[in-house]
XYZ file of C-alpha atoms in Angstrom:
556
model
C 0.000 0.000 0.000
C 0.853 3.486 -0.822
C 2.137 5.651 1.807
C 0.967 9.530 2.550
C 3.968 11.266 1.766
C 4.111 9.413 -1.799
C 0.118 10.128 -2.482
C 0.693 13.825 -1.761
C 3.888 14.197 -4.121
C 1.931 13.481 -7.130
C -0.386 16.731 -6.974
C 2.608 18.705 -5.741
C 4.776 17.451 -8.843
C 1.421 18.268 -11.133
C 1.549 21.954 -9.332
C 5.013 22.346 -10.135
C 5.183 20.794 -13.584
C 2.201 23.838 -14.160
C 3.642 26.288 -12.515
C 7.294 25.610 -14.797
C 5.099 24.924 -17.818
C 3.561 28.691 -17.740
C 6.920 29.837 -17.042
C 8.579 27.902 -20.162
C 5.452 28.912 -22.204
C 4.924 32.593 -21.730
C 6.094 34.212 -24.805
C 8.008 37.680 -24.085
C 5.963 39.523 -26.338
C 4.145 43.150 -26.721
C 1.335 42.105 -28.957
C -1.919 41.168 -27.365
C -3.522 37.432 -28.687
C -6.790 36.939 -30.486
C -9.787 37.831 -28.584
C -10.933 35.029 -25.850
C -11.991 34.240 -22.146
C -9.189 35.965 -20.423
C -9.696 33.043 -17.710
C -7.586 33.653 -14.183
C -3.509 34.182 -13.587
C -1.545 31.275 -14.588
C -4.135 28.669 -14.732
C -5.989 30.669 -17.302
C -8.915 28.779 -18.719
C -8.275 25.607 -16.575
C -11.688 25.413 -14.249
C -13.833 25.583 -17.814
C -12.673 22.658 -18.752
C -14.158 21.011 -15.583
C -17.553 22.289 -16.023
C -19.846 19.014 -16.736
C -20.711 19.652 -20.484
C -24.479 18.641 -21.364
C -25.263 16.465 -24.555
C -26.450 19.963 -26.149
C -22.577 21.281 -25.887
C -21.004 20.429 -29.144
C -17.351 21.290 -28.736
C -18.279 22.822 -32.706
C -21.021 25.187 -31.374
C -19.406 25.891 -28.124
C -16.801 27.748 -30.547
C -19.225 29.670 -32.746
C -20.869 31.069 -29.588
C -17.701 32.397 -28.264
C -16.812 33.951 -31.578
C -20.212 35.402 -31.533
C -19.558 37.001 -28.105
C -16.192 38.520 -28.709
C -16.829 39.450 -32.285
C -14.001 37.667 -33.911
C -13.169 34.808 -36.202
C -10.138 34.045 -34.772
C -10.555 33.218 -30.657
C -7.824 32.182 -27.986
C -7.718 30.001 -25.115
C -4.881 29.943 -21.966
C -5.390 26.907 -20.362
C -2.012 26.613 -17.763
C -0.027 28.784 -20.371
C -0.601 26.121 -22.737
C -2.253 28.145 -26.071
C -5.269 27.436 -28.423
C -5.962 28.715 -31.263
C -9.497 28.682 -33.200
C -10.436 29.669 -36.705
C -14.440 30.449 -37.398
C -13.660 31.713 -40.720
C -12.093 30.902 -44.338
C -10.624 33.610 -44.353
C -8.668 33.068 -41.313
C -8.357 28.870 -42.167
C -7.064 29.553 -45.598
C -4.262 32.447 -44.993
C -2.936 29.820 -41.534
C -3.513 26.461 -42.573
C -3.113 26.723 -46.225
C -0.724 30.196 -47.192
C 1.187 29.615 -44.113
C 1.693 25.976 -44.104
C 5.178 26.030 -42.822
C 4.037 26.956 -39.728
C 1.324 25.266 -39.405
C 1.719 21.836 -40.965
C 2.565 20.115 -37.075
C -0.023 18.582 -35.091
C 0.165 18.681 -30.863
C 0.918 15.957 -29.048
C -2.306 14.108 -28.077
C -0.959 12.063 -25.219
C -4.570 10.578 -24.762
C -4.932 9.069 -27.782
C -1.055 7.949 -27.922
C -2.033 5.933 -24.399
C -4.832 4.843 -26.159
C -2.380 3.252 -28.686
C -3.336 5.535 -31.538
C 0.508 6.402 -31.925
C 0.391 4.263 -35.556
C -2.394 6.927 -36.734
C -0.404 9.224 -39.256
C -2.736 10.963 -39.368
C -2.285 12.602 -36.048
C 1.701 12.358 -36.128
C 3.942 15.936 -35.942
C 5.348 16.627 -39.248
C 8.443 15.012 -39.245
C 10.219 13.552 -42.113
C 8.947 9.892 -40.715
C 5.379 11.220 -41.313
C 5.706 12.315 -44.965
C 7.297 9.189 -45.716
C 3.744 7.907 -44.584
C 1.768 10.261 -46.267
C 3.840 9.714 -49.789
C 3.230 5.662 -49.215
C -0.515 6.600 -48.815
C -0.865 9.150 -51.280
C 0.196 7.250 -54.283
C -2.792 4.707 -53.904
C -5.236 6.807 -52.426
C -4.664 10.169 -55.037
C -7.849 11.440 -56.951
C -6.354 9.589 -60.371
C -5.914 6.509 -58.509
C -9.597 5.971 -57.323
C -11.144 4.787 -60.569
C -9.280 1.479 -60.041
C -11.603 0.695 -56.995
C -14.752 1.406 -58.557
C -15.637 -1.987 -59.556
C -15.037 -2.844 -55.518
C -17.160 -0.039 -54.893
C -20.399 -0.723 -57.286
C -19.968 -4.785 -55.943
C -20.128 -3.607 -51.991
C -22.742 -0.655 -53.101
C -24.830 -3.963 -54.290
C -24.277 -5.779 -51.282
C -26.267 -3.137 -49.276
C -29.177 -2.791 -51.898
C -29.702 -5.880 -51.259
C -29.457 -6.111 -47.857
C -31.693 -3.277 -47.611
C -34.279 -5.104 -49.468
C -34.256 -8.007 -46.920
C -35.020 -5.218 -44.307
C -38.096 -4.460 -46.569
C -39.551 -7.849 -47.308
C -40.030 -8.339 -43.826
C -40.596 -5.279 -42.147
C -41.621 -1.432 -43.349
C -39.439 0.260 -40.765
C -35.720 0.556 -40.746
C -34.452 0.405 -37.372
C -31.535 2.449 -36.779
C -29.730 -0.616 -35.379
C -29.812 -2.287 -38.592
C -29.027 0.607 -40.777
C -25.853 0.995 -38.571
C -24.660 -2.487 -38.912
C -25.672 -2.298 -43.160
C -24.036 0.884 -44.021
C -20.696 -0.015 -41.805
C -20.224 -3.415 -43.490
C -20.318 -1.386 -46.515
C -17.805 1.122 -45.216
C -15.853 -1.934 -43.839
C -15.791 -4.276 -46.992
C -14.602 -2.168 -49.315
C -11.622 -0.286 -47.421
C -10.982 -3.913 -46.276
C -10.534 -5.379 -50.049
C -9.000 -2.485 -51.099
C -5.892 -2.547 -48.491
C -5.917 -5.889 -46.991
C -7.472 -8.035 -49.823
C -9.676 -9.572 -47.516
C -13.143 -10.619 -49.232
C -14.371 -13.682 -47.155
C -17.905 -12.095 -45.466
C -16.732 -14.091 -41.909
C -13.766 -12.142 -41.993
C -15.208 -8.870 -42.695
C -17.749 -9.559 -39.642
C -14.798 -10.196 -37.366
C -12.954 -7.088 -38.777
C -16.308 -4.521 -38.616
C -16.299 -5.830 -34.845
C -12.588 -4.412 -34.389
C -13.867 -1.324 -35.856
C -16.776 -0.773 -34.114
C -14.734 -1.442 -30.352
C -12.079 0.900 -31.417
C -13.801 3.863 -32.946
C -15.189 5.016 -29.470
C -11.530 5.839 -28.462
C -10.191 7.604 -31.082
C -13.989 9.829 -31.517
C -13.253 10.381 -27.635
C -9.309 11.194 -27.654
C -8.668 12.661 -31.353
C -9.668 15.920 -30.271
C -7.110 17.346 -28.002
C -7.901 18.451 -24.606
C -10.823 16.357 -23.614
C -9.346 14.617 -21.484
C -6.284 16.672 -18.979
C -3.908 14.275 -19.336
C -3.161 16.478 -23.370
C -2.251 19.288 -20.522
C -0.629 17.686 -17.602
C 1.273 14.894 -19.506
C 2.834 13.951 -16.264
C -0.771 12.365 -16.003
C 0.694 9.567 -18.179
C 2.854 8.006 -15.306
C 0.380 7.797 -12.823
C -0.804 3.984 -11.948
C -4.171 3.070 -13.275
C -4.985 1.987 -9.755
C -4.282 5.237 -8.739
C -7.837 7.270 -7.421
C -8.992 9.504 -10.128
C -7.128 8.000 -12.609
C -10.033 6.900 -14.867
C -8.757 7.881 -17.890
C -5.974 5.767 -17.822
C -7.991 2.721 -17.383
C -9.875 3.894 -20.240
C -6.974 4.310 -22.724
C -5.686 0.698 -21.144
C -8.691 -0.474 -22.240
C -8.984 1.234 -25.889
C -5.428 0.239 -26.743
C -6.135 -3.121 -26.404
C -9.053 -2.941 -29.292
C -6.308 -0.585 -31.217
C -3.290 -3.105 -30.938
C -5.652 -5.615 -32.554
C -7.308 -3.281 -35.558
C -3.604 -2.117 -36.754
C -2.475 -5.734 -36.353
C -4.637 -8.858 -36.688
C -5.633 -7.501 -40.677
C -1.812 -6.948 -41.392
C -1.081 -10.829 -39.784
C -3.751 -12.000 -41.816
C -2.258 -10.222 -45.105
C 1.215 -11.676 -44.410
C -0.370 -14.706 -43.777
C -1.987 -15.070 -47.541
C 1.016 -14.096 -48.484
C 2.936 -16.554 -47.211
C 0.247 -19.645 -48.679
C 0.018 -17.777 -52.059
C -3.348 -17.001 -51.660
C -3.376 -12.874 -51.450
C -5.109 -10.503 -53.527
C -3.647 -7.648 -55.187
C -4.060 -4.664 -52.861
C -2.201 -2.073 -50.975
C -0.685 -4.393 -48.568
C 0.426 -6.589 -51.505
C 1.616 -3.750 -53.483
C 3.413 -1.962 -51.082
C 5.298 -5.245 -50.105
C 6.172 -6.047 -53.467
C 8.069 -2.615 -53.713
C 9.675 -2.981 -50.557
C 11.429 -6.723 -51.896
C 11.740 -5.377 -54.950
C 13.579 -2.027 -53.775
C 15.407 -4.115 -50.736
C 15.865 -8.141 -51.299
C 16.339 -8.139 -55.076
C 19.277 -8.007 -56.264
C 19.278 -6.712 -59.579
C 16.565 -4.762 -58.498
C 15.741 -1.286 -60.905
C 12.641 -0.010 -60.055
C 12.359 3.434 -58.961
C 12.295 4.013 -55.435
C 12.085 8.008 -55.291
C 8.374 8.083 -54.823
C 8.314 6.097 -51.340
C 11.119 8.815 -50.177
C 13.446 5.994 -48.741
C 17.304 5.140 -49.141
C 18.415 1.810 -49.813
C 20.133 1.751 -46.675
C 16.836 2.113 -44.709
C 15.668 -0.818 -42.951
C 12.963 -3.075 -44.145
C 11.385 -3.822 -40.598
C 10.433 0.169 -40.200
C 9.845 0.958 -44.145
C 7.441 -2.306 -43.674
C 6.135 -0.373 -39.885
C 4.977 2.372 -42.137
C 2.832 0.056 -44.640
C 1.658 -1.552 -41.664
C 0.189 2.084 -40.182
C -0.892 3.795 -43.198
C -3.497 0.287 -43.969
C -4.205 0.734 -40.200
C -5.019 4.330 -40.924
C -6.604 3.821 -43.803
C -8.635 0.505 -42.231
C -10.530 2.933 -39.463
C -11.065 6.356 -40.948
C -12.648 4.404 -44.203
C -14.812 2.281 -41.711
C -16.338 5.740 -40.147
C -16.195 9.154 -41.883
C -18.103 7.129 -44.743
C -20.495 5.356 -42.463
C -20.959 9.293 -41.001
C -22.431 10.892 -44.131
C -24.345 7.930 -45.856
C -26.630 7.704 -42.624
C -26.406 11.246 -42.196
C -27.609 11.355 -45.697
C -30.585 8.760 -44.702
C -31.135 10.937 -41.941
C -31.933 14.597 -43.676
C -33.578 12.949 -46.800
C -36.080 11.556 -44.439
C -37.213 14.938 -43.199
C -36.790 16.439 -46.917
C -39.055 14.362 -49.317
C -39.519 17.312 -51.902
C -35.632 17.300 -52.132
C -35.968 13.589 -52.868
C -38.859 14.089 -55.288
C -36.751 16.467 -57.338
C -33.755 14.283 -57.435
C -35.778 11.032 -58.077
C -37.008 13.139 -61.215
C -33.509 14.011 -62.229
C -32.602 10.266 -62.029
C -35.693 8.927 -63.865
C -35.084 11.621 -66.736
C -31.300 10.436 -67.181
C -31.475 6.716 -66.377
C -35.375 6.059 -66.925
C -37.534 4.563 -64.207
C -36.395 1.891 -62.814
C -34.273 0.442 -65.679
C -30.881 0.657 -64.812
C -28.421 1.900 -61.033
C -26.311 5.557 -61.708
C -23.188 4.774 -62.046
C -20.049 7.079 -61.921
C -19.883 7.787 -65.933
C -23.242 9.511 -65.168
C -22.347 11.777 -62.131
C -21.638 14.601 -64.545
C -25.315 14.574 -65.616
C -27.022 15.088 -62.406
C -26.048 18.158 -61.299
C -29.252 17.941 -58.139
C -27.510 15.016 -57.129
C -24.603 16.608 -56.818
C -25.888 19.678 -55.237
C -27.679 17.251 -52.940
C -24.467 15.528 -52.208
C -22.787 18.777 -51.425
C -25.801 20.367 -49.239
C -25.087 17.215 -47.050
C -21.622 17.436 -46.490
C -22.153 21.601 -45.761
C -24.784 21.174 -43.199
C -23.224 18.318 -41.758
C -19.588 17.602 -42.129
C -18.450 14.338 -40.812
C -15.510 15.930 -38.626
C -16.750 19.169 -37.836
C -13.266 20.374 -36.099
C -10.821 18.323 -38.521
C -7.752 17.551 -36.680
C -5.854 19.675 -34.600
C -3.015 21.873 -36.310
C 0.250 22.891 -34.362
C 2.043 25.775 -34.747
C 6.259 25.516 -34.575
C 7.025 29.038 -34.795
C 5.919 32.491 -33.634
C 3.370 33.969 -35.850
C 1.412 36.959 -36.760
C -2.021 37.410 -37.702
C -3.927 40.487 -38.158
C -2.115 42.325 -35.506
C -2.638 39.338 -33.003
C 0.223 37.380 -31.468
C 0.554 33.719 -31.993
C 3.159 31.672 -30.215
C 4.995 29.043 -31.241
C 3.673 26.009 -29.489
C -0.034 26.710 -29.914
C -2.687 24.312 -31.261
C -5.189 25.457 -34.068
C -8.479 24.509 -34.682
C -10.258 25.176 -38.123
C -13.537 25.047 -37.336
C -14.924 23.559 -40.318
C -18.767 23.506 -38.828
C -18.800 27.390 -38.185
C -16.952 28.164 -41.432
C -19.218 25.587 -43.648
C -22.972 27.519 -41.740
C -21.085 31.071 -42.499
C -23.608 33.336 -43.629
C -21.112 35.257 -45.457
C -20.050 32.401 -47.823
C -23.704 30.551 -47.654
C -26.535 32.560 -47.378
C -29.115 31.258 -44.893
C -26.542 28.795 -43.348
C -29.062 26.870 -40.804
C -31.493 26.462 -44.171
C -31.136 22.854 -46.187
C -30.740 23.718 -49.663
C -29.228 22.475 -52.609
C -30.462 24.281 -55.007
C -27.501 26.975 -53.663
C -24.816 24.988 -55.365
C -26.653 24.598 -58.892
C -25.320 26.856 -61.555
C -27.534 29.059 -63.040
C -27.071 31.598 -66.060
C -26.579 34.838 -65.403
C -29.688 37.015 -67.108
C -29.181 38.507 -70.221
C -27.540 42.229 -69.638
C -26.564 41.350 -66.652
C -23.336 42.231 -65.107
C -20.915 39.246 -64.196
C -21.178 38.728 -60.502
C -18.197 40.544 -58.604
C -18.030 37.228 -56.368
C -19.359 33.891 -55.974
C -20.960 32.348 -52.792
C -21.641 28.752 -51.808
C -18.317 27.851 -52.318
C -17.438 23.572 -52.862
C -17.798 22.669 -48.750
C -15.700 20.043 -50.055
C -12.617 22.597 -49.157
C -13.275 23.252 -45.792
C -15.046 19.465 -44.853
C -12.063 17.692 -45.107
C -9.137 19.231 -43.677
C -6.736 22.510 -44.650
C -3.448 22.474 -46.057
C -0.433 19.546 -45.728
C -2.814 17.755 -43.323
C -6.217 17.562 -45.313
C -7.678 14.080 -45.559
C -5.554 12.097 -47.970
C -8.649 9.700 -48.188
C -11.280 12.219 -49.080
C -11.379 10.734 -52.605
C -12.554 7.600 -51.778
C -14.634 8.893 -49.208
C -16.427 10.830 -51.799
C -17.576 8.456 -54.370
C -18.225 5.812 -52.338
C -20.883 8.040 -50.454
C -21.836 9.318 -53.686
C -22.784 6.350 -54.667
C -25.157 4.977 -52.378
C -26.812 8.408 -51.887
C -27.507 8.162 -55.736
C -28.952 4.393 -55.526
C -30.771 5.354 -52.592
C -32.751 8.129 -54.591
C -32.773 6.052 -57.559
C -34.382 3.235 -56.154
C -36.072 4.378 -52.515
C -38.199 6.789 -50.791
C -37.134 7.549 -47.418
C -40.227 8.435 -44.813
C -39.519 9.656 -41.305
C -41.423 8.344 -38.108
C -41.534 10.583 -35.290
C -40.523 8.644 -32.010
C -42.398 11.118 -30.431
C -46.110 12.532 -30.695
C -44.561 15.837 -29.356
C -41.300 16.229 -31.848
C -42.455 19.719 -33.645
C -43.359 18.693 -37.408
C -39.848 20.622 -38.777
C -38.432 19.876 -41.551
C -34.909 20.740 -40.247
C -32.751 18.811 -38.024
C -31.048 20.198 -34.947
C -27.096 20.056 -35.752
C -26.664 19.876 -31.711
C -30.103 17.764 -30.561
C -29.890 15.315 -32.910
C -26.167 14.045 -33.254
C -23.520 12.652 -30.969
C -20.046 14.963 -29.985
C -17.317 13.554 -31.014
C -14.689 14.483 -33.461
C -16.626 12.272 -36.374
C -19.782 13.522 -36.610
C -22.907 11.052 -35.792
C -26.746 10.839 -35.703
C -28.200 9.776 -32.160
C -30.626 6.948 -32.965
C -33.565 7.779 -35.428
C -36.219 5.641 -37.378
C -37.542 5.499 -40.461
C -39.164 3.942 -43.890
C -36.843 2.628 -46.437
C -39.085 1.638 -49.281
C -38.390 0.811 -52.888
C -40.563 3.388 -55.274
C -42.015 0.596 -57.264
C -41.498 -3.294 -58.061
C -39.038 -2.412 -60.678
C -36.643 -0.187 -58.416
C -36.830 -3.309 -55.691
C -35.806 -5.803 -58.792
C -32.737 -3.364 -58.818
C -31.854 -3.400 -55.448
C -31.868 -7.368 -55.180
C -29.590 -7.457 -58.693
C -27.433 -4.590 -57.957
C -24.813 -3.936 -60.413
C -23.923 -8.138 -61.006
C -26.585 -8.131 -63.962
């Protein structure tokens, strides 16, 4: 047992470590910060990060408010010395994140979601010269010219859940929410699974969706840094689990065990193919086959400029970095997609004249009920697309991205920004700016359809509504290096849906106002991906032929 004296060091070390910290921190400097809560001496902002948050405080919202009340876009936040930035605005995202991208190419150290074995994640690494030898092996199979290839995997899983989703409808008019979950993530699942793993077998992808669905709670929970104080007091990290109060570090004990086996059991089960003969071609595969080609061969000429590496590197960690970028790849395609197709499911239920006009764009393209939209035909259904767009505005799957880091002093419209100091583009406030979309809270597609300009008219001196897709999925160096398959796979089964179903909402309860729109706080989770709460609703196919379709698919 523990004695006294050694129980009361550990708050006394915190106090100091602060205390230091502040000291270390404080940036000898005339110019004031950004606007913000000026909080109390040295601990700053501390005690609001203690107040009990209700389900109604999205960290998103929370944000907008405060730029509301201190009339800026750009807010700051002293929490023990340690700085936060936030952007509200383009304006302010673009000239940081994306002009200034030196600076502000780093992420902070999450020391949450490190304990919770999310270290592997490149996505949340600093930017180091180990992390862009990540992001250059992920780019080169995940780039916008390299998607087409994984269509075909794409229309065969997009079947899959047309026809799972008429199973749901031969027995039953109402789509539980439960069941819509577990549909649209073993669509999410299956495909990023084939496409970096090679793994088809449906038993496996049930045992993998399972590793997905244990882990995704911790990273939703740690990803965003500061909600939990061990990302301020990392001195947190060497305190015992036993120890009282130290909850969170029986959480991330916990979580890291479901992490250790989503980054690993897939890649064991990819060597292992490899080994019998019996792997598909995939990322894993062709990764690998570089690596023995570049490494074990010897008369081996490929080019190896493109995966940044020397020939003197070691195969264990170039093989490390294969291993995290699938991992990586493996959880954000098994979410952010799963995010905006129910999402989709979701507004479309509370918007049938927006489905009505789309059906009709379908049926005049396609023809009723005669054939799926495919990707050849995304050019000619410009609703769709504005549809498509409208969703990801009004409700972007990661509403605060991923943290940015600053690694040098800075300047910003008079405002002082230190080295050291996390940023947060605030992709939900910029995305419902009334400034760049008119009637933000309003769902509308129609605002991203082109329309001629009247005749004698002056050209317009600006344009509003501007593609959400450049704020929804990251700024800069660090946006989302998987956006591209994230796109047309959701694309895809939002246009099947319309093509072949009407979505009906039912009210849970008698009391629920008859509104149209949906309440971006009251009716989705907080978390750093964006999710519904539980809903229900009508899936139903608009006539026999459209529920032929959905039992064929695309295998006709």
């Amino acid at each position: 047992m523990l004695n006294t004296p050694y129980l009361l060091a550990i708050p006394v070390l915190l106090v100091i470590y602060s205390l230091c910290g502040y000291i270390l921190r404080r940036p000898r400097q005339t110019l004031s910060y950004p606007p913000g809560p000026k909080g109390l001496p040295i601990i700053g902002s501390f005690f609001d990060m203690l107040t009990p948050r209700t389900e109604h405080d999205a960290q998103w919202a929370i944000y907008r408010d405060m730029g509301n009340m201190y009339r800026s876009d750009v807010l700051h936040i002293d929490i023990l010395g340690d700085h936060t930035v936030v952007l509200n605005s383009a304006k302010a995202a673009e000239e940081l994140l994306e002009r200034r991208s030196g600076i502000y190419s780093s992420r902070p150290t999450m020391h949450m979601a490190n304990e919770s074995g999310w270290g592997f994640n490149f996505g949340t690494m600093p930017y180091t010269s180990w992390w862009r030898l990540h992001r250059r092996t992920f780019h080169q199979y995940f780039r916008s010219d390299a998607i087409a290839a994984y269509h075909p995997c794409i229309r065969q899983a997009t079947s899959r859940l047309l026809r799972s989703l008429s199973s749901i409808q031969s027995t039953t008019m109402v789509t539980q929410y439960d069941d819509l979950h577990t549909i649209v993530r073993q669509h999410a699942a299956s495909i990023i699974l084939y496409i970096t793993y090679g793994i088809s077998e449906q038993e496996d992808i049930d045992a993998f969706v399972e590793l997905v669905n244990n882990a995704a709670e911790s990273i939703n929970a740690t990803i965003n840094r500061g909600s939990f104080m061990v990302d301020y007091f990392p001195l947190l990290r060497y305190v015992p689990a036993w120890f009282p109060g130290a909850h969170f570090k029986r959480k991330a004990l916990h979580w890291s065990q479901f992490t250790s086996e989503l980054v690993n059991k897939p890649w064991k089960q990819l060597r292992a193919s490899i080994s019998s003969g019996t792997a598909l071609s995939c990322f894993g595969t062709k990764c690998l086959q570089k690596l023995d080609l570049t490494f074990n061969a010897a008369d081996a000429t490929e080019d190896t400029s493109d995966l940044g590496v020397s020939k003197t590197d070691s195969d264990t960690r170039i093989e490390e970095v294969i291993r995290n970028c699938a991992g990586t790849a493996y959880i954000a395609g098994s979410d952010t997609s799963v995010s905006l197709v129910i999402i989709s499911v979701l507004v479309l239920s509370h918007h049938p004249e927006i489905q009505a006009k789309a059906q009709e764009e379908l049926d005049r393209v396609l023809g009723s009920a005669t054939q799926l939209p495919d990707f050849s035909d995304r050019g000619n259904l410009p609703y769709v697309e504005a549809v498509f767009k409208e969703l990801m505005r009004m409700y972007p799957s990661v509403p605060l991205g991923v943290t940015h880091y600053s690694v040098a002093d800075d300047v910003y419209e008079g405002y002082f920004i230190p080295k050291g100091t996390t940023v947060v583009g605030n992709a939900w406030a910029i995305l419902h700016d009334e400034n760049l979309y008119p009637d933000p809270l309003t769902f509308n597609p129609d605002r991203f359809l082109r329309t001629e300009p009247q005749r004698g008219a002056p050209p317009a001196k600006h344009s509003l509504n501007p593609d959400p897709e450049l704020y929804a999925f990251g700024f800069g160096r660090r946006s989302c290096p998987g956006k591209h398959l994230a796109l047309d796979t959701s694309w895809l089964v939002l246009a099947c849906l319309l093509a072949t179903c009407n979505i009906t909402r039912i009210s849970s309860d008698s009391t629920e106002p008859d509104s149209k729109e949906i309440d971006p706080i009251a009716h989705f989770t907080d978390g750093a991906v964006l999710h519904p709460k539980p809903f229900k609703c009508c899936i139903t196919p608009r006539s026999a032929g459209a529920f032929e379709l959905m039992k064929s698919g695309y295998e006709v």
